[in-house]
PDB file of C-alpha atoms in Angstrom:
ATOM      1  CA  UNK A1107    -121.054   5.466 119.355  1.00  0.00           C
ATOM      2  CA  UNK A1108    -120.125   4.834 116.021  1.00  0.00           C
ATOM      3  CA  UNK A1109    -122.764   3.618 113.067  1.00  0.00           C
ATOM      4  CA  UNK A1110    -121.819   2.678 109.627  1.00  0.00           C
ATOM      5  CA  UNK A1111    -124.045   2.860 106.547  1.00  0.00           C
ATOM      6  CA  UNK A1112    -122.929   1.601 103.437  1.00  0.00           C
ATOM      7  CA  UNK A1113    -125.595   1.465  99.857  1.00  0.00           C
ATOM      8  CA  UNK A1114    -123.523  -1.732  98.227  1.00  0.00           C
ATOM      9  CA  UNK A1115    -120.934  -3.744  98.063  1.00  0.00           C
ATOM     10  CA  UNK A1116    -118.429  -1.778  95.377  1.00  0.00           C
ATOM     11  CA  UNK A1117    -115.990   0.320  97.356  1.00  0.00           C
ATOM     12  CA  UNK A1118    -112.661   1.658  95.474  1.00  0.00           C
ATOM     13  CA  UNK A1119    -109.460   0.862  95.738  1.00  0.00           C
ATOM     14  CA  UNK A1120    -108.087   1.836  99.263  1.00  0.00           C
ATOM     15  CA  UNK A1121    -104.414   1.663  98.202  1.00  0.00           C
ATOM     16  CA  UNK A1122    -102.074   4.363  99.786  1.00  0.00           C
ATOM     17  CA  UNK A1123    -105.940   5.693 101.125  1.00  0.00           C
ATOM     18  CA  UNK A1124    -106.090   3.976 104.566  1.00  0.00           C
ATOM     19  CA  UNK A1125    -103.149   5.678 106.254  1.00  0.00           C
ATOM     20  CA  UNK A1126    -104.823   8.542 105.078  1.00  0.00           C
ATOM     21  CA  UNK A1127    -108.676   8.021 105.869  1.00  0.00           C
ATOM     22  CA  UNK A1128    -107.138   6.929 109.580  1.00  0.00           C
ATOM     23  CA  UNK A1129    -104.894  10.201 110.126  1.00  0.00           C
ATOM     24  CA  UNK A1130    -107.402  13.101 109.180  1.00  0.00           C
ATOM     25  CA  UNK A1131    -110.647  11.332 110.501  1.00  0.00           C
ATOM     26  CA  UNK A1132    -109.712   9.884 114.015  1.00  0.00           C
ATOM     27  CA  UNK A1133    -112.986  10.446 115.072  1.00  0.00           C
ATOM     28  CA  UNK A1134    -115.049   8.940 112.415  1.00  0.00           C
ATOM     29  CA  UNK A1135    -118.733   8.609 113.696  1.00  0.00           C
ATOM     30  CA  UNK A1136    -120.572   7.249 110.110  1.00  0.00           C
ATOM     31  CA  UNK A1137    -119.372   6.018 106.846  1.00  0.00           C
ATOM     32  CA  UNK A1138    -121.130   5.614 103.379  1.00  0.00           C
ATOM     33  CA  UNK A1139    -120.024   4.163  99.813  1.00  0.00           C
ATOM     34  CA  UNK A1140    -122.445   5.906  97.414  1.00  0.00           C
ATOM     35  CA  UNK A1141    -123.347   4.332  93.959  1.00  0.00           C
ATOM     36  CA  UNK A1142    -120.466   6.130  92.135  1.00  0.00           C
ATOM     37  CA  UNK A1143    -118.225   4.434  94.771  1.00  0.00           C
ATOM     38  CA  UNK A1144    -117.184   7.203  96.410  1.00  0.00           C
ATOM     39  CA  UNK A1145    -116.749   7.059 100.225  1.00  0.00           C
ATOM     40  CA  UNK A1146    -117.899   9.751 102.709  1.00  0.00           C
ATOM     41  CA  UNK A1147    -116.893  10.096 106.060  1.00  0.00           C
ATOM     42  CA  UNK A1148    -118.611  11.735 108.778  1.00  0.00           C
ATOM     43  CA  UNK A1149    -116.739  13.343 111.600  1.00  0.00           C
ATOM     44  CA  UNK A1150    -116.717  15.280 114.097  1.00  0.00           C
ATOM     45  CA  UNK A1151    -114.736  17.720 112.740  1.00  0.00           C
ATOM     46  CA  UNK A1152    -116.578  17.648 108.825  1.00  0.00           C
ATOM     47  CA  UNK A1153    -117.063  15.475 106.098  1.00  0.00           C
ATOM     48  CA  UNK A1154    -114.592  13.865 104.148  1.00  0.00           C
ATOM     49  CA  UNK A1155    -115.006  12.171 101.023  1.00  0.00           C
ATOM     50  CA  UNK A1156    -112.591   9.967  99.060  1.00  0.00           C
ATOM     51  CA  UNK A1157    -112.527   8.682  95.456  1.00  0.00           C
ATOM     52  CA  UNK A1158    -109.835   5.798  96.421  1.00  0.00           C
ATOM     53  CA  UNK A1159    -106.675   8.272  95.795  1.00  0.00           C
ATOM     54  CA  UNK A1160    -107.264  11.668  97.615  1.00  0.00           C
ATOM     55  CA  UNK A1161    -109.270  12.665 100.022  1.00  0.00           C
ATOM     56  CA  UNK A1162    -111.464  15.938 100.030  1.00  0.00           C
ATOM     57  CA  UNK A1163    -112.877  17.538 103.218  1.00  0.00           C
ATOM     58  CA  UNK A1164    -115.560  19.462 103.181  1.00  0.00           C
ATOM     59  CA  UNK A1165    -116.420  21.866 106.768  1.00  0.00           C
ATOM     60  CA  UNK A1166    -118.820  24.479 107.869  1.00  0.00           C
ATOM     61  CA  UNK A1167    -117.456  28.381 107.088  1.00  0.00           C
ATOM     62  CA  UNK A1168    -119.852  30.869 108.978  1.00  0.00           C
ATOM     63  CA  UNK A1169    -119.729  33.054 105.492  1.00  0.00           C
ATOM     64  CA  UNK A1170    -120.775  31.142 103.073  1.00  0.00           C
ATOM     65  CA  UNK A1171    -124.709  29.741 102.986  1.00  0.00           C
ATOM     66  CA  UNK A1172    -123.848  26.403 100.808  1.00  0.00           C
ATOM     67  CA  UNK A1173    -121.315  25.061 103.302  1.00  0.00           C
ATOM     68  CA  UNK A1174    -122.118  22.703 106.055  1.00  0.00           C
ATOM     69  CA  UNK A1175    -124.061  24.094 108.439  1.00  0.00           C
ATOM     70  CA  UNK A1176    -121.861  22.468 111.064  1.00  0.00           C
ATOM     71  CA  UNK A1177    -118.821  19.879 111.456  1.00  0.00           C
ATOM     72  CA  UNK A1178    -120.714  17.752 113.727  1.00  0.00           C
ATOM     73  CA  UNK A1179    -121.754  15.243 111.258  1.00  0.00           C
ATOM     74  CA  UNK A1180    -124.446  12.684 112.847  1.00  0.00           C
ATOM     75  CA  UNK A1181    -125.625  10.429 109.784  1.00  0.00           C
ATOM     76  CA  UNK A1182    -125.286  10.383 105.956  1.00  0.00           C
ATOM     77  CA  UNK A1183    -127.745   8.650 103.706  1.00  0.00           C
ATOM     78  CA  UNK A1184    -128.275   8.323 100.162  1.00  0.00           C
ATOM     79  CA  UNK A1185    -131.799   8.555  98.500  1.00  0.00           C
ATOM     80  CA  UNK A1186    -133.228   6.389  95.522  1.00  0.00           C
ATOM     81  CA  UNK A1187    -132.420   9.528  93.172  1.00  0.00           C
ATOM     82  CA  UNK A1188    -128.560   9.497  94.801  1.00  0.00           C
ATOM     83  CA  UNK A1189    -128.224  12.484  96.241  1.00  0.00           C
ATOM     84  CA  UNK A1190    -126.691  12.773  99.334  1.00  0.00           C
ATOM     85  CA  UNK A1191    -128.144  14.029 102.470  1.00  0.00           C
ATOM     86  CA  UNK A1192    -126.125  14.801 105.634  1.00  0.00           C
ATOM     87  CA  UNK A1193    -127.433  14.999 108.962  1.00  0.00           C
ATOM     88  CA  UNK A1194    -125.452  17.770 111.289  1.00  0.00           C
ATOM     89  CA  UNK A1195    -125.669  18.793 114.509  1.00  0.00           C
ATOM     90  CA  UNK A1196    -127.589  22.168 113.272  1.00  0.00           C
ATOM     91  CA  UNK A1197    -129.217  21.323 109.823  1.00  0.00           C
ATOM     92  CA  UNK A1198    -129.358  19.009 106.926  1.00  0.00           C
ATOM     93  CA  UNK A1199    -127.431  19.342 103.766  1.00  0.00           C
ATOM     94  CA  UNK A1200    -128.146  17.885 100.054  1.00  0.00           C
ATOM     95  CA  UNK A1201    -124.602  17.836  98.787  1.00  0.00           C
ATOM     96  CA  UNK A1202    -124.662  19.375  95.389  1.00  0.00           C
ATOM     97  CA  UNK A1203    -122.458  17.466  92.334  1.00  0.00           C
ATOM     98  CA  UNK A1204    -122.429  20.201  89.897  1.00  0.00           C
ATOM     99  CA  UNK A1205    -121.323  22.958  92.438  1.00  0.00           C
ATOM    100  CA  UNK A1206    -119.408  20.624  94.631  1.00  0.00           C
ATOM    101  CA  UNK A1207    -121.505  22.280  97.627  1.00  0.00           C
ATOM    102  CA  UNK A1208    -124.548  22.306  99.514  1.00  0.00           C
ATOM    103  CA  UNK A1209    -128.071  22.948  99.708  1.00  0.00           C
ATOM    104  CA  UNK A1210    -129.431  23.622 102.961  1.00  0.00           C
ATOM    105  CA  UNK A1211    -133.335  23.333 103.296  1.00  0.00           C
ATOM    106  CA  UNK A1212    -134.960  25.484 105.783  1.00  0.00           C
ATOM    107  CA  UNK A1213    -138.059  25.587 107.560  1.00  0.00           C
ATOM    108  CA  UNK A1214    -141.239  27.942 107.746  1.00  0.00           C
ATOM    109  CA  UNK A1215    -139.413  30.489 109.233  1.00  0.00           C
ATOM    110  CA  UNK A1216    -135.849  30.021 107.348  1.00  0.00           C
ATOM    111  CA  UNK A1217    -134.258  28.935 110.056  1.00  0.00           C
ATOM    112  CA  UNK A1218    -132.059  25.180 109.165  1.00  0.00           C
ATOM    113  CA  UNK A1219    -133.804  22.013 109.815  1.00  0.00           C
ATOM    114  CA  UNK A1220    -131.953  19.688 112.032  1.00  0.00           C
ATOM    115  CA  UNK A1221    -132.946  16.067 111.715  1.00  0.00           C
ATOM    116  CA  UNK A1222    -131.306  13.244 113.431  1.00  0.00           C
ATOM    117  CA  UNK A1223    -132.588   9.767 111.373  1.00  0.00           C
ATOM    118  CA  UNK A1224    -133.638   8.923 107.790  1.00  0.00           C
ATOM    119  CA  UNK A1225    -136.652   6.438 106.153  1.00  0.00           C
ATOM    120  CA  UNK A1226    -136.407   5.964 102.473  1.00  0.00           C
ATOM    121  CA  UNK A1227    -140.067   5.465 100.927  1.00  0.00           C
ATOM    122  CA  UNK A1228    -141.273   4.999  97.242  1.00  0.00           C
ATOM    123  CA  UNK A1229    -142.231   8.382  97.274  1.00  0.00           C
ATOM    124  CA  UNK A1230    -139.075  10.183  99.087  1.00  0.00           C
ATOM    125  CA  UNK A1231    -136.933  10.348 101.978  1.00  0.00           C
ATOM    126  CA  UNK A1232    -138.416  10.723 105.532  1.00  0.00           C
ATOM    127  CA  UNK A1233    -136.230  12.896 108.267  1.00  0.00           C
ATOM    128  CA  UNK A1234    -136.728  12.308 111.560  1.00  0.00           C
ATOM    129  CA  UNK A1235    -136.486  15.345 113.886  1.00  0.00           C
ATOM    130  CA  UNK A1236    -137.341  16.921 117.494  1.00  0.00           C
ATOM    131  CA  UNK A1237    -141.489  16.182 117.521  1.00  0.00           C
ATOM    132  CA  UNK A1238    -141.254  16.366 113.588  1.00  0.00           C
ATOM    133  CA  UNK A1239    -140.686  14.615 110.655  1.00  0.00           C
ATOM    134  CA  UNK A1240    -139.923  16.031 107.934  1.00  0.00           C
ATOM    135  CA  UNK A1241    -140.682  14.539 103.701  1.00  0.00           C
ATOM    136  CA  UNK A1242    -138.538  14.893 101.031  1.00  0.00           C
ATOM    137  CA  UNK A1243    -140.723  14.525  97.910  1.00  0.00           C
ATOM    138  CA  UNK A1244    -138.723  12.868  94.810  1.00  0.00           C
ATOM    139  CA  UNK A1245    -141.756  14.051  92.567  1.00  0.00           C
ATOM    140  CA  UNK A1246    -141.025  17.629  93.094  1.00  0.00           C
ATOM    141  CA  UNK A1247    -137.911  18.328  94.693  1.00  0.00           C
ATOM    142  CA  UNK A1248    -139.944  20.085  97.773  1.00  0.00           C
ATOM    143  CA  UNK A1249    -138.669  19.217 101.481  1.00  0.00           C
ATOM    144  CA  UNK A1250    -141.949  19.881 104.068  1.00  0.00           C
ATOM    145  CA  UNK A1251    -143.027  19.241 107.251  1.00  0.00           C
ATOM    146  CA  UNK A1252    -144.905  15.924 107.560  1.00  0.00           C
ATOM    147  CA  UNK A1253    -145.526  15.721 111.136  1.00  0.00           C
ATOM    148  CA  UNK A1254    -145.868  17.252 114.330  1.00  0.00           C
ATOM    149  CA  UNK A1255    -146.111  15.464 117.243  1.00  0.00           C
ATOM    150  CA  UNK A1256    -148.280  16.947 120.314  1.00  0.00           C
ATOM    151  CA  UNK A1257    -146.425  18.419 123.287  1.00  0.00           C
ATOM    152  CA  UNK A1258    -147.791  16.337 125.868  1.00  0.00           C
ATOM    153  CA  UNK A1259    -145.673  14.763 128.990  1.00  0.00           C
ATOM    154  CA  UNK A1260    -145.231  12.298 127.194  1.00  0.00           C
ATOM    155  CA  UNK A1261    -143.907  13.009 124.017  1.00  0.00           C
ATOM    156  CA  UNK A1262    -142.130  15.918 124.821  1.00  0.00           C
ATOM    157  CA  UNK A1263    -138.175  16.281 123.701  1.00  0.00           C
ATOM    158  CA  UNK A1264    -139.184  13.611 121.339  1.00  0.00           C
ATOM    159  CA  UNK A1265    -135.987  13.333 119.206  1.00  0.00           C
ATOM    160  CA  UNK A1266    -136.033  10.793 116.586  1.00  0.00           C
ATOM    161  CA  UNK A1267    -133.177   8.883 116.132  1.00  0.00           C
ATOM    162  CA  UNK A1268    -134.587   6.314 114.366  1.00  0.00           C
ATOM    163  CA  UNK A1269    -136.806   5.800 111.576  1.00  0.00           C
ATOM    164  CA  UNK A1270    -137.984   2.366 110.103  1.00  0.00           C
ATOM    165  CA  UNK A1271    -141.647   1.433 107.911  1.00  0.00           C
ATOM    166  CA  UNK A1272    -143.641  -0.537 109.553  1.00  0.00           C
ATOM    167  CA  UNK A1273    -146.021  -0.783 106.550  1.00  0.00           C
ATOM    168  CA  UNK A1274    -146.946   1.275 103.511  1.00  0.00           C
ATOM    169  CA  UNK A1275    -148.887   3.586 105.258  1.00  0.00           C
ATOM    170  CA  UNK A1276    -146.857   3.436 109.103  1.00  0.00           C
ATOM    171  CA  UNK A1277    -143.258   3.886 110.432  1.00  0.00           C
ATOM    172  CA  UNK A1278    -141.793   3.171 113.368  1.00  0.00           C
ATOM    173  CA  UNK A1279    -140.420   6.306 115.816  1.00  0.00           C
ATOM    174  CA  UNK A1280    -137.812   5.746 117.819  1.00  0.00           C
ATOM    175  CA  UNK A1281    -136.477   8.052 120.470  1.00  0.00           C
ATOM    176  CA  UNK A1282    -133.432   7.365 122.897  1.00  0.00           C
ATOM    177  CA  UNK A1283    -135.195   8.798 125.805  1.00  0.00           C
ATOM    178  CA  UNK A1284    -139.049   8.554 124.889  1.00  0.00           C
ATOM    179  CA  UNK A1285    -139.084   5.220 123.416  1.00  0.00           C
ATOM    180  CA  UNK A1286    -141.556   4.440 120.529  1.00  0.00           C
ATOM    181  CA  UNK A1287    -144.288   5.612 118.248  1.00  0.00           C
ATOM    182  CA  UNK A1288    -146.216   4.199 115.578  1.00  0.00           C
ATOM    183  CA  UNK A1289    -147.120   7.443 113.007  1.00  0.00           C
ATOM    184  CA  UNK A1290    -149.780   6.622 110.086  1.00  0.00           C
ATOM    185  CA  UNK A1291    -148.382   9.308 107.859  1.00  0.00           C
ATOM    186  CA  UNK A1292    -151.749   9.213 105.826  1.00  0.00           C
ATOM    187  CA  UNK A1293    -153.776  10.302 108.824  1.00  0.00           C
ATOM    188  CA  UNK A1294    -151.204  11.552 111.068  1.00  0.00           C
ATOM    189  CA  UNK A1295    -152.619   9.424 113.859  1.00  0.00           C
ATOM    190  CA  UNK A1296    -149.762   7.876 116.521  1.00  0.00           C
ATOM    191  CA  UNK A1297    -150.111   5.701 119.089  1.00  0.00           C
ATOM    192  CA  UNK A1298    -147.429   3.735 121.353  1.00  0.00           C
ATOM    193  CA  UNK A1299    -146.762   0.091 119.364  1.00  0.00           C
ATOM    194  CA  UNK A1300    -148.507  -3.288 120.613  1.00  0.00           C
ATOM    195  CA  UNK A1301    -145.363  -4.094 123.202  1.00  0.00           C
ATOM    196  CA  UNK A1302    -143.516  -2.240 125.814  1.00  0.00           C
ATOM    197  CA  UNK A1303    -139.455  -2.377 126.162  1.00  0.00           C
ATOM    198  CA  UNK A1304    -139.554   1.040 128.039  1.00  0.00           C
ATOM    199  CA  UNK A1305    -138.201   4.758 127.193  1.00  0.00           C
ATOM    200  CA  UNK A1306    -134.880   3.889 127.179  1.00  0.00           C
ATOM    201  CA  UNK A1307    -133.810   2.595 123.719  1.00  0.00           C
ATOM    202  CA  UNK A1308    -130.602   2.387 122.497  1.00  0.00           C
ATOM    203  CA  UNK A1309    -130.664   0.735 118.778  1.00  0.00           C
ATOM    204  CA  UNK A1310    -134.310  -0.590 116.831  1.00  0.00           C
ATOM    205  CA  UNK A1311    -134.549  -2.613 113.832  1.00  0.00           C
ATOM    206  CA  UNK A1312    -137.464  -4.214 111.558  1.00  0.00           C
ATOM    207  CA  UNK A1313    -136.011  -7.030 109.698  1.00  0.00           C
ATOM    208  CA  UNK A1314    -137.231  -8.975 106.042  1.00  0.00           C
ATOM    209  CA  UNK A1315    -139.838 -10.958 107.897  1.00  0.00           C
ATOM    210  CA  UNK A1316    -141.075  -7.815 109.368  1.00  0.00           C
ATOM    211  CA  UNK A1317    -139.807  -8.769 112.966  1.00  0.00           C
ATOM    212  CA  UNK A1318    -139.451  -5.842 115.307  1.00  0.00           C
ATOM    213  CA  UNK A1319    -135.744  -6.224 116.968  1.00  0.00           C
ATOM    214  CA  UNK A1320    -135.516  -3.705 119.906  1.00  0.00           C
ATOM    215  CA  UNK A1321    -132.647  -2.618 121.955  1.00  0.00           C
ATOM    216  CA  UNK A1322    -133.419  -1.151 125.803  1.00  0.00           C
ATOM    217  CA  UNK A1323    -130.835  -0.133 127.402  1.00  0.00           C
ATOM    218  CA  UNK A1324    -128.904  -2.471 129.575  1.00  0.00           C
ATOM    219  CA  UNK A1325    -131.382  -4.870 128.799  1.00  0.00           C
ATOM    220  CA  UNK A1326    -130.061  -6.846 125.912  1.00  0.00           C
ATOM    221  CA  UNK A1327    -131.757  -7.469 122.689  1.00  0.00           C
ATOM    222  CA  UNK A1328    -135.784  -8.249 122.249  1.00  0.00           C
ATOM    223  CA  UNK A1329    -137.690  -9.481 119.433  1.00  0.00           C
ATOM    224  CA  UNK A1330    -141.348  -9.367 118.467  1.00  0.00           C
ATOM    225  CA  UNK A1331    -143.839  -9.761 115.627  1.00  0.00           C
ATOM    226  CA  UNK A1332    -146.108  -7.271 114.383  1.00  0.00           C
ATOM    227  CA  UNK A1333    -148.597  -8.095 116.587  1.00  0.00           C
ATOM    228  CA  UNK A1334    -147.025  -7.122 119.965  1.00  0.00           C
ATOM    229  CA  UNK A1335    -146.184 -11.053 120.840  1.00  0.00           C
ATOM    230  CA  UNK A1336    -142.287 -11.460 122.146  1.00  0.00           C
ATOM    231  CA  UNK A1337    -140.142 -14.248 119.927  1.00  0.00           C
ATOM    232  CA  UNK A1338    -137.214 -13.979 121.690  1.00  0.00           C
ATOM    233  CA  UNK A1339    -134.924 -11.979 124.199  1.00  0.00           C
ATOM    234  CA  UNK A1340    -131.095 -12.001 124.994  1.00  0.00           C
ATOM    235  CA  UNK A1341    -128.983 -10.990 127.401  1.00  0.00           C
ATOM    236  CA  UNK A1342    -125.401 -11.725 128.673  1.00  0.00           C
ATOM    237  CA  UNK A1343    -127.476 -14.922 131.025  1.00  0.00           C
ATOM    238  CA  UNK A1344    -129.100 -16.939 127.757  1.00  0.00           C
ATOM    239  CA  UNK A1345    -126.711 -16.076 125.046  1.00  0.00           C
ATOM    240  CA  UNK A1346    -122.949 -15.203 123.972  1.00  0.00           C
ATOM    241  CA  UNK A1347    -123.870 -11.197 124.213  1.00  0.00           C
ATOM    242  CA  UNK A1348    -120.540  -9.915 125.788  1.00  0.00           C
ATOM    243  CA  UNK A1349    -123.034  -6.873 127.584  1.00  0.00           C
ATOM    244  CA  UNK A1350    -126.638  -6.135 128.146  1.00  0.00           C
ATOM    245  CA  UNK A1351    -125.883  -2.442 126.333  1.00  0.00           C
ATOM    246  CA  UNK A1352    -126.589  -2.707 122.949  1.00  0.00           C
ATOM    247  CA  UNK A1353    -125.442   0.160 120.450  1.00  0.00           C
TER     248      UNK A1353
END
């Protein structure tokens, strides 16, 4: 599955870079154009990032603490104060301009937080994790934990793979195999949203007008408002979807 993220619409000059971008990343899984227009690439086998002439890779090295804590690189994401966050298979890094390295936050016990989605709020960037979510604060530069979910039945393994604001005061939890959860991160209080597509979700969405677009899978594509009523639904029988299996 491959997702692409981009912050605008300047990108530099791929000339001669194409060729390139395609032979060394093969298996690109995310891409992002950053607001200096530089373009990182998230593989499989590291991070790449490319200025429009050459093309710098960056990997983990078991030696050295302000590498990448691992190759597997699952999302990248770029806060309101443009730093640069990437999501790895074991930890997040804040990619450091200065140094041209990393920063790796940690957790209570110093151990490396692994998160698998991103919210941007006013205040800072949300990370969503396994039965956490994690804040970091643009005020002070401090990256906490937010959130922990209960280990109940049914929230349990409750990997967040998505993370979208519902309001000012909610967001919307996704999960691939435990479906959804409405969090009020003022109160901490979470509940299961006003409408049911299952546990099984493969992609979720709130658009402009605040419509909820959900993705089961095999199902096609639903849509509903913020109260819980369904607008529409597709599938390969009412529309031109080419497969029920939405990524």
């Amino acid at each position: 599955m491959h997702r692409i993220y981009h912050t605008n619409g300047r990108c530099p000059s791929f000339t001669g870079g194409a060729l390139l971008l395609q032979a060394d990343f093969s298996e690109r899984r995310c891409i992002l154009t950053d607001e200096q227009g530089f373009v990182w690439i998230g593989t499989r086998s590291g991070l790449g990032r490319f200025d429009g002439h050459e093309l710098k890779k960056y990997i983990h090295h078991a030696d050295d603490p302000h590498s990448l804590p691992h190759d597997l690189v699952l999302q990248i994401a770029e806060d309101e104060q443009y730093n640069i966050w990437i999501l790895t298979d074991k930890g997040v890094a804040r990619y450091q301009r200065q140094s041209d390295d990393f920063y790796l936050p940690t957790d209570e016990k110093g151990k490396n937080i692994t998160a698998y989605s991103t919210c941007p709020t006013p205040e800072g960037l949300l990370f969503g994790a396994k039965n956490k979510i994690y804040f970091y604060s643009y005020r002070d530069g401090s990256f906490r934990l937010l959130q922990e979910f209960d280990q109940t039945p049914d929230f349990r393994n409750f990997n967040i793979t998505i993370l979208s604001l519902w309001d000012e005061e909610t967001v919307l939890c996704c999960s691939r195999w435990q479906g959804l959860l409405l969090l009020n991160l003022k109160t901490g209080a979470y509940s299961r949203p006003p409408f049911d597509c299952g546990k099984e979700i493969m992609s979720m969405i709130i658009d402009s007008k605040n419509r909820i677009w959900i993705a089961p899978y095999n199902n096609g594509l639903y849509c509903f408002d913020r109260n819980g009523k369904q607008l529409a639904s597709y599938t390969t029988r009412n529309s031109s979807l080419s497969n029920n299996v939405i990524l």
